[in-house]
Tab-separated table of C-alpha atoms in Angstrom:
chain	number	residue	atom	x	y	z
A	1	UNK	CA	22.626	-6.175	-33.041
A	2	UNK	CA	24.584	-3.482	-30.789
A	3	UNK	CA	23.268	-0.656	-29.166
A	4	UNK	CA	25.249	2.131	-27.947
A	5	UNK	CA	24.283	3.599	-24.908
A	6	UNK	CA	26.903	5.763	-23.080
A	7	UNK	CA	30.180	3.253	-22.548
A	8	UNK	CA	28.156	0.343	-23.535
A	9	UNK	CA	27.448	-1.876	-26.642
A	10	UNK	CA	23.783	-2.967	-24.990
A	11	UNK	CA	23.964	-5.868	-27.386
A	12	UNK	CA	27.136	-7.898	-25.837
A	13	UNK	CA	25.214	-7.704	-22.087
A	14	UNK	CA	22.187	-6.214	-20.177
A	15	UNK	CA	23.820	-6.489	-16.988
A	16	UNK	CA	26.420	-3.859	-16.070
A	17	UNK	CA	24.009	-1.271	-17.932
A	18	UNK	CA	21.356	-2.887	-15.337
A	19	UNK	CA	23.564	-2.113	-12.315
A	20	UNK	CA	24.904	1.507	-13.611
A	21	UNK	CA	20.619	2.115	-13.568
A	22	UNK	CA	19.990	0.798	-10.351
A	23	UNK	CA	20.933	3.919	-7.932
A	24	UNK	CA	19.148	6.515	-10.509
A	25	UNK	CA	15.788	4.440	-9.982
A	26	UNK	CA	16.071	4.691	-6.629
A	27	UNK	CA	16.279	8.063	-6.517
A	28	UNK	CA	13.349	8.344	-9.060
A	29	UNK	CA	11.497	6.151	-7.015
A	30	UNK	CA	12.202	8.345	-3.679
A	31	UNK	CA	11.139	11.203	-5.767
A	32	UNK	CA	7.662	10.074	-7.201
A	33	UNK	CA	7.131	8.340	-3.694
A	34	UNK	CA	7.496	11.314	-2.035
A	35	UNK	CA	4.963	13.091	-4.452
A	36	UNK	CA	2.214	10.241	-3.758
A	37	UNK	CA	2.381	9.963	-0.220
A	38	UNK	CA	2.452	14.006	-0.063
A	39	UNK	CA	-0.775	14.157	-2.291
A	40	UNK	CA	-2.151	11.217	-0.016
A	41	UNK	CA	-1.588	13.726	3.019
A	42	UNK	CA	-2.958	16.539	1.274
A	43	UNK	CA	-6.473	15.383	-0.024
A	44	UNK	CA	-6.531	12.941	2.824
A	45	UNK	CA	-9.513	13.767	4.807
A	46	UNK	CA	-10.600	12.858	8.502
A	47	UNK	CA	-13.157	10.264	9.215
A	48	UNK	CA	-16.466	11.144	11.310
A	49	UNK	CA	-16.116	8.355	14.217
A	50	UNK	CA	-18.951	9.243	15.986
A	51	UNK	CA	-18.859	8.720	20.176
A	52	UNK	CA	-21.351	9.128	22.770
A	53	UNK	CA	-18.477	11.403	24.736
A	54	UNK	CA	-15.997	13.688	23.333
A	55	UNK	CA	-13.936	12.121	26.304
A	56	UNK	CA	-11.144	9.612	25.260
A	57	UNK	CA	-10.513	7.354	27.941
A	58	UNK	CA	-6.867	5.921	28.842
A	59	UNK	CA	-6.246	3.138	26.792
A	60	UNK	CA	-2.895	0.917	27.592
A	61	UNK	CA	-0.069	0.025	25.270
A	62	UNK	CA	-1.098	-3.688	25.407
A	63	UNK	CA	-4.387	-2.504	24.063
A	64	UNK	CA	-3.085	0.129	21.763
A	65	UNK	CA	-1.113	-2.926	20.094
A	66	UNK	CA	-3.799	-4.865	20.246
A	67	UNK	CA	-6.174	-2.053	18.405
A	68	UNK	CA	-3.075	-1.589	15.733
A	69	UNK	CA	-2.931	-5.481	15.177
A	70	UNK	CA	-7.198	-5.840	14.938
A	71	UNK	CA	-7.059	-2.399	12.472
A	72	UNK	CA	-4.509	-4.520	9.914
A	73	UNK	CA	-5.977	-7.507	10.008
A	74	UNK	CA	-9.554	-6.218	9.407
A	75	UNK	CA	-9.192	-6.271	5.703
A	76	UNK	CA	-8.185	-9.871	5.338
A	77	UNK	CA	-10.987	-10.818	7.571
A	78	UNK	CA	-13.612	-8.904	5.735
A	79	UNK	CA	-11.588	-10.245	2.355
A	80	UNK	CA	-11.988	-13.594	3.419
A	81	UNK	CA	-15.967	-13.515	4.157
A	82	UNK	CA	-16.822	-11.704	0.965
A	83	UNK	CA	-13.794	-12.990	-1.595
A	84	UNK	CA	-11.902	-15.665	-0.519
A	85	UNK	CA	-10.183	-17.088	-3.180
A	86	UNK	CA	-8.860	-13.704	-4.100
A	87	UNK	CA	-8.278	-12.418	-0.892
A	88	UNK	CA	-6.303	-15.778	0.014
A	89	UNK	CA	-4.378	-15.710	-3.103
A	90	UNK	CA	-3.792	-12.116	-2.513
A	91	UNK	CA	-2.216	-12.894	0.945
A	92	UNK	CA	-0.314	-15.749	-0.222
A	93	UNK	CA	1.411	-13.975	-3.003
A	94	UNK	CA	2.295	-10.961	-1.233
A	95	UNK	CA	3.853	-13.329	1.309
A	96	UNK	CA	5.842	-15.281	-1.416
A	97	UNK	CA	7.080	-11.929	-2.733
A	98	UNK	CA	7.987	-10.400	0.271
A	99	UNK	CA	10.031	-13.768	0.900
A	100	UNK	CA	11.817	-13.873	-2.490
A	101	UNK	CA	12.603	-10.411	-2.560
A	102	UNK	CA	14.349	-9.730	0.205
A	103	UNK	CA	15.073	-13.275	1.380
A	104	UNK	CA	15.981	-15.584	-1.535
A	105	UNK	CA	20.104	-15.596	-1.416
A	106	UNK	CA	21.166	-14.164	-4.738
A	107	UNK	CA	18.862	-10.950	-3.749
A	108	UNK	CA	20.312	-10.263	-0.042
A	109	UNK	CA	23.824	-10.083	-1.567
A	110	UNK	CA	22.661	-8.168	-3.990
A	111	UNK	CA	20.863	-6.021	-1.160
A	112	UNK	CA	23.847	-6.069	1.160
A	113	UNK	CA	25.736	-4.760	-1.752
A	114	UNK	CA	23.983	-1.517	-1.316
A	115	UNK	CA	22.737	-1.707	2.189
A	116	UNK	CA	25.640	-2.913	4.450
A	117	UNK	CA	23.319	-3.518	7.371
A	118	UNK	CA	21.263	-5.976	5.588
A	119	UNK	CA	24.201	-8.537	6.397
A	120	UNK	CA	22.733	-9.326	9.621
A	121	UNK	CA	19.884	-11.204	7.828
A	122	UNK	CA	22.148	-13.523	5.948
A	123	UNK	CA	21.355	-16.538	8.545
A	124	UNK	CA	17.800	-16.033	6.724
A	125	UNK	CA	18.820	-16.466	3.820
A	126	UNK	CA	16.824	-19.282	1.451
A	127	UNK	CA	18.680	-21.165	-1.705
A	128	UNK	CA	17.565	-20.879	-5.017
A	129	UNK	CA	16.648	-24.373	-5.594
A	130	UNK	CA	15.563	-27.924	-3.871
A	131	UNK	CA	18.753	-29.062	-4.151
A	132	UNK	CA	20.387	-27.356	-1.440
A	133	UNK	CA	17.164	-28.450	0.982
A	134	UNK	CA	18.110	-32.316	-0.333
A	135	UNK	CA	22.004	-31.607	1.053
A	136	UNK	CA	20.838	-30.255	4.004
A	137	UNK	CA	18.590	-33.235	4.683
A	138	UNK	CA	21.015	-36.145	3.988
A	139	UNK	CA	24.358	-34.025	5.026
A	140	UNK	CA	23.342	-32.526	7.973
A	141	UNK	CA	24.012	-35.052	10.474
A	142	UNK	CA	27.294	-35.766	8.954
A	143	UNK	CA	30.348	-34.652	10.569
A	144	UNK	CA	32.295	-34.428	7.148
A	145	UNK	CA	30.197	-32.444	5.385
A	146	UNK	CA	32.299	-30.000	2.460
A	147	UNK	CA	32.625	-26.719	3.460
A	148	UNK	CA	31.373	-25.835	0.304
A	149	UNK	CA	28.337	-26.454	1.337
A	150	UNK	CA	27.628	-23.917	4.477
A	151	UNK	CA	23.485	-23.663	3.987
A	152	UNK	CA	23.482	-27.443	5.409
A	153	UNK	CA	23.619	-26.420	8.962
A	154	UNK	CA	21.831	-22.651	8.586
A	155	UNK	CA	18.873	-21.674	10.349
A	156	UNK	CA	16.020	-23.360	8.350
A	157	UNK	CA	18.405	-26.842	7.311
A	158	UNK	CA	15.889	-29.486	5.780
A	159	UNK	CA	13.041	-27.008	5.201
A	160	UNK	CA	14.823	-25.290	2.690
A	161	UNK	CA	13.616	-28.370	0.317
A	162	UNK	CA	10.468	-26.799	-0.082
A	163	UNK	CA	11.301	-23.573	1.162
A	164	UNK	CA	13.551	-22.222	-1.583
A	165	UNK	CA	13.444	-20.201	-4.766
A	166	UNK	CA	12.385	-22.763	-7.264
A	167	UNK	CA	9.499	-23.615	-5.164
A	168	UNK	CA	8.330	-20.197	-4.399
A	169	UNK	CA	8.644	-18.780	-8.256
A	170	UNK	CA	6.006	-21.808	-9.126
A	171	UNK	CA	3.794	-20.860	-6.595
A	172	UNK	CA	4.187	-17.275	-7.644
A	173	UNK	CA	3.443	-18.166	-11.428
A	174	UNK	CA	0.287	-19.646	-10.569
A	175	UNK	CA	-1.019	-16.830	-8.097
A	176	UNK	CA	0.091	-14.752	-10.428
A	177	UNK	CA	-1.683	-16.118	-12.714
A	178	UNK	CA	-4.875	-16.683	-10.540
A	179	UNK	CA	-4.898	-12.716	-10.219
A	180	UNK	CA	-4.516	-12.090	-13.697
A	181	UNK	CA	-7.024	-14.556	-14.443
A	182	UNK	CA	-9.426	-12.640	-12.394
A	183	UNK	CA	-8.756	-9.352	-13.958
A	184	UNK	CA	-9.267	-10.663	-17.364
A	185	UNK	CA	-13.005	-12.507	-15.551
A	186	UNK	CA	-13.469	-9.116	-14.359
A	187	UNK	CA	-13.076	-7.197	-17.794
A	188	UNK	CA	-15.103	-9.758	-19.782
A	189	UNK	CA	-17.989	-8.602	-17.147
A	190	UNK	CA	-17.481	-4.915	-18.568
A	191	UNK	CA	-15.460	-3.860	-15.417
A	192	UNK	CA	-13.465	-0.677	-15.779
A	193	UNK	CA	-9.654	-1.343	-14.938
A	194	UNK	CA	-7.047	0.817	-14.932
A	195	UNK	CA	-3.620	0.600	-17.250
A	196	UNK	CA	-1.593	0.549	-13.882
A	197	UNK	CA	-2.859	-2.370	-13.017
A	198	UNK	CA	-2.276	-4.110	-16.292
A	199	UNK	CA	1.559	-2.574	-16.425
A	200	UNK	CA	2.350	-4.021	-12.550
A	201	UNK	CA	1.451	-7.053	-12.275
A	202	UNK	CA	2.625	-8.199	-16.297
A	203	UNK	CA	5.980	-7.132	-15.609
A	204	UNK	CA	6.016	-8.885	-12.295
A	205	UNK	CA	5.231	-11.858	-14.405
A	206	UNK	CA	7.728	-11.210	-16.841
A	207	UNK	CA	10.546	-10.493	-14.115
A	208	UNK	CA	9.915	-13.652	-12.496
A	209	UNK	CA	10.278	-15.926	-15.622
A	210	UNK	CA	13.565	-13.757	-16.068
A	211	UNK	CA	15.310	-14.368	-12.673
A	212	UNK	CA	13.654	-18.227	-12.781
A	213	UNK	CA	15.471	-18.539	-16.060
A	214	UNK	CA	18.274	-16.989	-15.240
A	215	UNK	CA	18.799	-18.613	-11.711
A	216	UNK	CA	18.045	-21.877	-13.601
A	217	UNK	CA	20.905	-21.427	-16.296
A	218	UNK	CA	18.368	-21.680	-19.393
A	219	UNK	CA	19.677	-21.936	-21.689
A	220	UNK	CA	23.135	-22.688	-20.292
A	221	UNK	CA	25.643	-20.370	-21.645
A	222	UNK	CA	27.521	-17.111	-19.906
A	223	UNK	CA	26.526	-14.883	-22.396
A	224	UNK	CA	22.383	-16.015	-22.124
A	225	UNK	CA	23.258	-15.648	-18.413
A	226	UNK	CA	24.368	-12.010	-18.153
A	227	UNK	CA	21.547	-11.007	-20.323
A	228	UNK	CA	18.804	-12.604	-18.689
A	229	UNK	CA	20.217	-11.845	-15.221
A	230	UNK	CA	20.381	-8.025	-17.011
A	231	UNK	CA	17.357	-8.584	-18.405
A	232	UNK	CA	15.965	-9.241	-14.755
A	233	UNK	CA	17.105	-6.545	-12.731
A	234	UNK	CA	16.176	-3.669	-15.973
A	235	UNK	CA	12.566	-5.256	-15.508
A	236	UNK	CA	12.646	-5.083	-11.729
A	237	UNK	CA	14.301	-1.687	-12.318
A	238	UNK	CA	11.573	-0.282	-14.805
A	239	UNK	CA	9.023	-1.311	-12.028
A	240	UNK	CA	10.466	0.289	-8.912
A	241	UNK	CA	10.886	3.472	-10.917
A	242	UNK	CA	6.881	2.866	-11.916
A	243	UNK	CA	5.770	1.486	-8.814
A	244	UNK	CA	4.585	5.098	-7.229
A	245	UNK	CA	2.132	5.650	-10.421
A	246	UNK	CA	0.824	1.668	-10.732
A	247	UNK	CA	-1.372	-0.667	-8.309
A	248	UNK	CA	1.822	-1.849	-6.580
A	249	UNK	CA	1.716	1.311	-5.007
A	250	UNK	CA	-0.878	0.350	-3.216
A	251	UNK	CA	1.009	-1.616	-0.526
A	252	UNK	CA	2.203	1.715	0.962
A	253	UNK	CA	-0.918	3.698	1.056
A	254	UNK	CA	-2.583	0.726	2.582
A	255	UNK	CA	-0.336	0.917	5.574
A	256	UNK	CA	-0.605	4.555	5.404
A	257	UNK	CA	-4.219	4.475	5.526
A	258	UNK	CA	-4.539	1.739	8.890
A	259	UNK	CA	-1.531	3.914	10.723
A	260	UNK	CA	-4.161	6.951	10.244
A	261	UNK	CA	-7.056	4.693	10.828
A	262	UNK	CA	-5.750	3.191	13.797
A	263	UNK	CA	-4.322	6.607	15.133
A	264	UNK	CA	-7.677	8.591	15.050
A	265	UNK	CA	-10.132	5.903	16.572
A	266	UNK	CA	-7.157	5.075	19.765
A	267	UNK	CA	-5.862	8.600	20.239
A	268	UNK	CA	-9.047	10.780	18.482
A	269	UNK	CA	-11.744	9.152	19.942
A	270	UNK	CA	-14.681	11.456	20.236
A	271	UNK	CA	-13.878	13.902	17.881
A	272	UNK	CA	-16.874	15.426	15.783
């Protein structure tokens, strides 16, 4: 079946209609991200750190660091004495998506694409599958190795067979899964969870089994291909344009929050 939608007939391929959408959700995004973090500054209010002076003593930048570092990495501590399991398989995923996102190959071009700067991470880049690790492990010590094959002698060389896109989308899938597992625990309990939550992290699931498939050429035919690779980016698109009203939000107003947190008790000290 065929779709029209502007110059498009939706049902020959997903993906130029996917990249035409791309700028617009940024801009959407920009928009309802603004909105958030102004509400966040609005109804935001000031912590009672109680002091036995209202004098704030010099503190040095080592120690002002040091404070910034402690004031991140409280959470995770705390996390990891009262829920571990969550907490590490929070911290692991977040990792694992940080790392495909911005440096699993296919993506930096893509980034680069619309960010000329970003070229200067391309030595960081990571292949999309074991394969390219195995190369690197038997061909880099050969002087004759193909051209063709530049990610032999890159910055990360035989690591790159575990460290690659394959790898990381399984151990996405199951964290993913892990989480989502724990939601559904927590709504059998007769927990109240909210519909963002739901809509973020089942389309994260959904858009990685799209790129994995499409990355992995299943099934293998060019027109499959563009459509799941369309498929992919609408998905990705349809969350980024989402992202300021869902849970995934939440990775901006946490920083938000520590920045502030770490801001009043170094430079506010002693305020009432």
């Amino acid at each position: 079946m065929q779709l029209p939608f502007g110059d498009y007939l939706v049902g020959n391929s997903l993906y130029p209609l996917a990249l035409d959408l791309f700028t617009p959700t940024i801009f959407f995004f920009f928009f309802s991200a603004s909105y958030r973090v102004f509400r966040y500054f609005a109804v935001y209010k000031k912590p009672f750190i109680p002091y036995a002076t209202s004098v704030t003593r010099e503190t040095s930048s080592t120690e002002k660091v040091k404070k910034l570092v402690d004031t991140f990495a409280n959470s995770s501590k705390v996390g990891m004495k009262r829920k571990p399991v969550t907490t590490a398989v929070g911290l692991l995923m977040h990792l694992s998506l940080i790392v495909i996102i911005f440096l699993l190959a296919q993506h930096m071009i893509f980034w680069a694409y619309y960010i000329s700067p970003y070229k200067i991470l391309f030595p960081l880049a990571i292949p999309e599958s074991s394969v390219d690790g195995e190369l690197a492990f038997t061909l880099a010590t050969s002087p004759y190795t193909p051209t063709s094959y530049p990610f032999v002698h890159d910055i990360w060389g035989p690591l790159t067979i575990i460290l690659n896109g394959q790898y990381i989308t399984y151990i996405l899938v199951i964290l993913l899964g892990i989480y989502l597992g724990h939601k559904f625990h927590a709504l059998a309990e007769g927990l109240t969870l909210r519909s963002g939550d739901w809509w973020f992290f089942l389309l994260l699931y959904i858009d990685i089994i799209l790129g994995f498939l499409a990355t992995s050429h299943i099934p293998d035919s060019v027109a499959y291909y563009d459509n799941l690779l369309g498929a992919h980016i609408l998905v990705a698109e349809i969350l980024i344009a989402t992202l300021p009203f869902t849970r995934g939000f939440h990775m901006f107003e946490f920083y938000l929050g520590k920045i502030r947190e770490w801001y009043f008790m170094t430079y506010r000290r002693g305020e009432k």
